Amino acid sequence: KNRRIATSLSGPFVLIKRSVFFKLGGWEEKNICAEDKDLAARIMESGGRIMFAPEIIIHHKNDLSLSAILKRKIFHAKCNALAYERYPKYFHRNFIEWYKIVVSKLNIRYLPSSFIYFNIMIFYIIVFNLYRLQIRLFMKEKLQFISFLVSNE
């Protein structure tokens, strides 16, 4: 009843008709991260809609050590860069949008930790854009979708 149209999915929390999933080719074989963004883009490319249910609350626990956060950001930057390059129509962000994302991480009430996270986001954007460049120059084959599905059965 309170659902809205969205442009992305959250991988482990997706409900999708089996027939639609198979028609779209399932999960991407090369993606070990950002497979949800890849599937979302293919849903939108096919004319489908993604619905968001804000009343559903999901808790996702991660290691909060600085080294774990940095490793995770590097990992996600590389995976997201592939989705960004493969589907720029859906995931393109201009400088102002990136700026808003990074600045949103600053919070006066939690200044030390928000300043650290602000810098982590700057680091993420640098890694993300360097990996995009690497894909464009040396790994164009990664832009091709490879279905993980063996059959439609």
PDB file of C-alpha atoms in Angstrom:
ATOM      1  CA  LYS A   1       0.000   0.000   0.000  1.00  0.00           C
ATOM      2  CA  ASN A   2       2.883   2.397   0.684  1.00  0.00           C
ATOM      3  CA  ARG A   3       5.095   1.181  -2.169  1.00  0.00           C
ATOM      4  CA  ARG A   4       7.076   3.480  -4.429  1.00  0.00           C
ATOM      5  CA  ILE A   5       8.946   2.966  -7.690  1.00  0.00           C
ATOM      6  CA  ALA A   6      12.700   2.554  -7.169  1.00  0.00           C
ATOM      7  CA  THR A   7      15.734   2.256  -9.444  1.00  0.00           C
ATOM      8  CA  SER A   8      17.773  -0.291  -7.514  1.00  0.00           C
ATOM      9  CA  LEU A   9      17.523  -3.486  -5.502  1.00  0.00           C
ATOM     10  CA  SER A  10      19.164  -4.722  -2.332  1.00  0.00           C
ATOM     11  CA  GLY A  11      20.627  -8.105  -3.275  1.00  0.00           C
ATOM     12  CA  PRO A  12      19.754 -10.347  -0.358  1.00  0.00           C
ATOM     13  CA  PHE A  13      16.300  -8.782   0.013  1.00  0.00           C
ATOM     14  CA  VAL A  14      14.734  -9.182  -3.434  1.00  0.00           C
ATOM     15  CA  LEU A  15      11.404 -10.739  -4.283  1.00  0.00           C
ATOM     16  CA  ILE A  16      11.066 -11.372  -8.007  1.00  0.00           C
ATOM     17  CA  LYS A  17       8.834 -13.610 -10.084  1.00  0.00           C
ATOM     18  CA  ARG A  18      10.755 -16.704 -11.099  1.00  0.00           C
ATOM     19  CA  SER A  19       9.662 -16.313 -14.731  1.00  0.00           C
ATOM     20  CA  VAL A  20      10.966 -12.723 -14.839  1.00  0.00           C
ATOM     21  CA  PHE A  21      14.247 -13.742 -13.189  1.00  0.00           C
ATOM     22  CA  PHE A  22      14.824 -16.479 -15.783  1.00  0.00           C
ATOM     23  CA  LYS A  23      13.693 -14.287 -18.677  1.00  0.00           C
ATOM     24  CA  LEU A  24      16.324 -11.696 -17.682  1.00  0.00           C
ATOM     25  CA  GLY A  25      19.089 -14.301 -17.451  1.00  0.00           C
ATOM     26  CA  GLY A  26      19.346 -14.516 -13.657  1.00  0.00           C
ATOM     27  CA  TRP A  27      22.340 -13.225 -11.741  1.00  0.00           C
ATOM     28  CA  GLU A  28      25.428 -12.073 -13.635  1.00  0.00           C
ATOM     29  CA  GLU A  29      28.139 -14.735 -13.598  1.00  0.00           C
ATOM     30  CA  LYS A  30      31.078 -12.321 -13.115  1.00  0.00           C
ATOM     31  CA  ASN A  31      29.481 -10.192 -10.404  1.00  0.00           C
ATOM     32  CA  ILE A  32      30.236 -11.140  -6.838  1.00  0.00           C
ATOM     33  CA  CYS A  33      28.948  -7.758  -5.747  1.00  0.00           C
ATOM     34  CA  ALA A  34      26.557  -5.233  -7.324  1.00  0.00           C
ATOM     35  CA  GLU A  35      24.649  -8.113  -8.895  1.00  0.00           C
ATOM     36  CA  ASP A  36      21.534  -6.411  -7.540  1.00  0.00           C
ATOM     37  CA  LYS A  37      22.322  -3.228  -9.506  1.00  0.00           C
ATOM     38  CA  ASP A  38      22.954  -5.318 -12.613  1.00  0.00           C
ATOM     39  CA  LEU A  39      19.616  -7.117 -12.268  1.00  0.00           C
ATOM     40  CA  ALA A  40      17.825  -3.819 -11.521  1.00  0.00           C
ATOM     41  CA  ALA A  41      19.173  -2.282 -14.719  1.00  0.00           C
ATOM     42  CA  ARG A  42      18.077  -5.299 -16.762  1.00  0.00           C
ATOM     43  CA  ILE A  43      14.599  -5.109 -15.191  1.00  0.00           C
ATOM     44  CA  MET A  44      14.332  -1.450 -16.196  1.00  0.00           C
ATOM     45  CA  GLU A  45      15.793  -2.155 -19.669  1.00  0.00           C
ATOM     46  CA  SER A  46      13.049  -4.728 -20.215  1.00  0.00           C
ATOM     47  CA  GLY A  47      10.350  -2.217 -19.243  1.00  0.00           C
ATOM     48  CA  GLY A  48       9.769  -3.685 -15.792  1.00  0.00           C
ATOM     49  CA  ARG A  49       9.355  -1.743 -12.573  1.00  0.00           C
ATOM     50  CA  ILE A  50      11.087  -2.056  -9.226  1.00  0.00           C
ATOM     51  CA  MET A  51       8.943  -1.381  -6.198  1.00  0.00           C
ATOM     52  CA  PHE A  52      10.235  -0.257  -2.816  1.00  0.00           C
ATOM     53  CA  ALA A  53       8.357  -1.110   0.400  1.00  0.00           C
ATOM     54  CA  PRO A  54       9.516   1.447   3.021  1.00  0.00           C
ATOM     55  CA  GLU A  55       7.651  -0.313   5.830  1.00  0.00           C
ATOM     56  CA  ILE A  56      10.086  -3.237   5.615  1.00  0.00           C
ATOM     57  CA  ILE A  57      13.146  -2.698   7.794  1.00  0.00           C
ATOM     58  CA  ILE A  58      16.334  -4.617   7.091  1.00  0.00           C
ATOM     59  CA  HIS A  59      19.383  -4.767   9.352  1.00  0.00           C
ATOM     60  CA  HIS A  60      22.712  -5.527   7.732  1.00  0.00           C
ATOM     61  CA  LYS A  61      25.656  -6.054  10.076  1.00  0.00           C
ATOM     62  CA  ASN A  62      29.210  -5.351   8.986  1.00  0.00           C
ATOM     63  CA  ASP A  63      32.555  -5.266  10.718  1.00  0.00           C
ATOM     64  CA  LEU A  64      33.074  -1.651  11.800  1.00  0.00           C
ATOM     65  CA  SER A  65      36.861  -1.649  12.043  1.00  0.00           C
ATOM     66  CA  LEU A  66      38.525   0.939   9.843  1.00  0.00           C
ATOM     67  CA  SER A  67      40.458  -1.681   7.867  1.00  0.00           C
ATOM     68  CA  ALA A  68      37.281  -3.704   7.238  1.00  0.00           C
ATOM     69  CA  ILE A  69      35.401  -0.592   6.103  1.00  0.00           C
ATOM     70  CA  LEU A  70      38.224   0.357   3.709  1.00  0.00           C
ATOM     71  CA  LYS A  71      38.398  -3.172   2.269  1.00  0.00           C
ATOM     72  CA  ARG A  72      34.623  -3.214   1.817  1.00  0.00           C
ATOM     73  CA  LYS A  73      34.640   0.225   0.135  1.00  0.00           C
ATOM     74  CA  ILE A  74      37.366  -0.867  -2.300  1.00  0.00           C
ATOM     75  CA  PHE A  75      35.418  -4.041  -3.078  1.00  0.00           C
ATOM     76  CA  HIS A  76      32.126  -2.164  -3.570  1.00  0.00           C
ATOM     77  CA  ALA A  77      33.788   0.611  -5.597  1.00  0.00           C
ATOM     78  CA  LYS A  78      35.100  -1.941  -8.097  1.00  0.00           C
ATOM     79  CA  CYS A  79      31.794  -3.801  -8.345  1.00  0.00           C
ATOM     80  CA  ASN A  80      29.724  -0.636  -8.615  1.00  0.00           C
ATOM     81  CA  ALA A  81      32.072   0.736 -11.275  1.00  0.00           C
ATOM     82  CA  LEU A  82      31.239  -2.241 -13.484  1.00  0.00           C
ATOM     83  CA  ALA A  83      27.473  -1.668 -13.112  1.00  0.00           C
ATOM     84  CA  TYR A  84      28.009   2.062 -13.704  1.00  0.00           C
ATOM     85  CA  GLU A  85      29.958   1.437 -16.906  1.00  0.00           C
ATOM     86  CA  ARG A  86      27.610  -1.271 -18.144  1.00  0.00           C
ATOM     87  CA  TYR A  87      24.426   0.752 -17.479  1.00  0.00           C
ATOM     88  CA  PRO A  88      25.314   4.471 -17.416  1.00  0.00           C
ATOM     89  CA  LYS A  89      21.717   5.348 -18.289  1.00  0.00           C
ATOM     90  CA  TYR A  90      20.614   4.184 -14.820  1.00  0.00           C
ATOM     91  CA  PHE A  91      23.597   4.787 -12.594  1.00  0.00           C
ATOM     92  CA  HIS A  92      25.212   7.965 -13.905  1.00  0.00           C
ATOM     93  CA  ARG A  93      25.967  10.595 -11.275  1.00  0.00           C
ATOM     94  CA  ASN A  94      27.293  14.043 -11.955  1.00  0.00           C
ATOM     95  CA  PHE A  95      29.680  15.968  -9.699  1.00  0.00           C
ATOM     96  CA  ILE A  96      26.859  17.651  -7.745  1.00  0.00           C
ATOM     97  CA  GLU A  97      25.216  14.290  -6.969  1.00  0.00           C
ATOM     98  CA  TRP A  98      28.529  12.819  -5.769  1.00  0.00           C
ATOM     99  CA  TYR A  99      29.122  15.977  -3.697  1.00  0.00           C
ATOM    100  CA  LYS A 100      25.705  15.628  -2.018  1.00  0.00           C
ATOM    101  CA  ILE A 101      26.390  11.984  -1.176  1.00  0.00           C
ATOM    102  CA  VAL A 102      29.756  12.777   0.378  1.00  0.00           C
ATOM    103  CA  VAL A 103      28.580  15.872   2.270  1.00  0.00           C
ATOM    104  CA  SER A 104      25.604  13.925   3.640  1.00  0.00           C
ATOM    105  CA  LYS A 105      28.107  11.840   5.603  1.00  0.00           C
ATOM    106  CA  LEU A 106      29.147  14.878   7.660  1.00  0.00           C
ATOM    107  CA  ASN A 107      27.265  15.307  10.918  1.00  0.00           C
ATOM    108  CA  ILE A 108      28.205  17.888  13.559  1.00  0.00           C
ATOM    109  CA  ARG A 109      26.796  15.707  16.356  1.00  0.00           C
ATOM    110  CA  TYR A 110      29.214  12.905  15.477  1.00  0.00           C
ATOM    111  CA  LEU A 111      32.062  14.967  14.118  1.00  0.00           C
ATOM    112  CA  PRO A 112      35.039  12.623  14.616  1.00  0.00           C
ATOM    113  CA  SER A 113      33.347   9.552  13.132  1.00  0.00           C
ATOM    114  CA  SER A 114      31.501  11.461  10.403  1.00  0.00           C
ATOM    115  CA  PHE A 115      34.748  13.167   9.369  1.00  0.00           C
ATOM    116  CA  ILE A 116      36.404   9.754   9.082  1.00  0.00           C
ATOM    117  CA  TYR A 117      33.494   8.413   7.029  1.00  0.00           C
ATOM    118  CA  PHE A 118      33.498  11.553   4.869  1.00  0.00           C
ATOM    119  CA  ASN A 119      37.128  10.810   3.984  1.00  0.00           C
ATOM    120  CA  ILE A 120      36.309   7.155   3.370  1.00  0.00           C
ATOM    121  CA  MET A 121      33.665   8.258   0.867  1.00  0.00           C
ATOM    122  CA  ILE A 122      36.225  10.477  -0.901  1.00  0.00           C
ATOM    123  CA  PHE A 123      38.522   7.428  -1.024  1.00  0.00           C
ATOM    124  CA  TYR A 124      35.616   5.344  -2.404  1.00  0.00           C
ATOM    125  CA  ILE A 125      34.946   7.852  -5.202  1.00  0.00           C
ATOM    126  CA  ILE A 126      38.624   7.880  -6.182  1.00  0.00           C
ATOM    127  CA  VAL A 127      38.831   4.058  -6.301  1.00  0.00           C
ATOM    128  CA  PHE A 128      35.482   3.884  -8.105  1.00  0.00           C
ATOM    129  CA  ASN A 129      36.572   6.285 -10.848  1.00  0.00           C
ATOM    130  CA  LEU A 130      40.016   4.712 -11.222  1.00  0.00           C
ATOM    131  CA  TYR A 131      38.412   1.310 -11.686  1.00  0.00           C
ATOM    132  CA  ARG A 132      35.939   2.764 -14.226  1.00  0.00           C
ATOM    133  CA  LEU A 133      38.933   4.047 -16.171  1.00  0.00           C
ATOM    134  CA  GLN A 134      40.622   0.645 -15.929  1.00  0.00           C
ATOM    135  CA  ILE A 135      37.464  -1.056 -17.280  1.00  0.00           C
ATOM    136  CA  ARG A 136      37.241   1.394 -20.185  1.00  0.00           C
ATOM    137  CA  LEU A 137      40.891   1.058 -21.140  1.00  0.00           C
ATOM    138  CA  PHE A 138      41.785  -2.553 -20.415  1.00  0.00           C
ATOM    139  CA  MET A 139      38.729  -4.657 -19.575  1.00  0.00           C
ATOM    140  CA  LYS A 140      35.972  -3.927 -22.084  1.00  0.00           C
ATOM    141  CA  GLU A 141      35.065  -7.626 -22.146  1.00  0.00           C
ATOM    142  CA  LYS A 142      33.663  -7.209 -18.624  1.00  0.00           C
ATOM    143  CA  LEU A 143      30.912  -5.017 -20.035  1.00  0.00           C
ATOM    144  CA  GLN A 144      29.246  -8.044 -21.662  1.00  0.00           C
ATOM    145  CA  PHE A 145      26.540  -9.759 -19.582  1.00  0.00           C
ATOM    146  CA  ILE A 146      27.112 -13.462 -18.950  1.00  0.00           C
ATOM    147  CA  SER A 147      24.130 -15.378 -17.587  1.00  0.00           C
ATOM    148  CA  PHE A 148      24.659 -17.630 -14.581  1.00  0.00           C
ATOM    149  CA  LEU A 149      21.677 -19.781 -15.558  1.00  0.00           C
ATOM    150  CA  VAL A 150      22.234 -23.189 -17.082  1.00  0.00           C
ATOM    151  CA  SER A 151      18.625 -23.642 -18.202  1.00  0.00           C
ATOM    152  CA  ASN A 152      15.160 -22.135 -17.763  1.00  0.00           C
ATOM    153  CA  GLU A 153      13.864 -25.204 -15.960  1.00  0.00           C
TER     154      GLU A 153
END
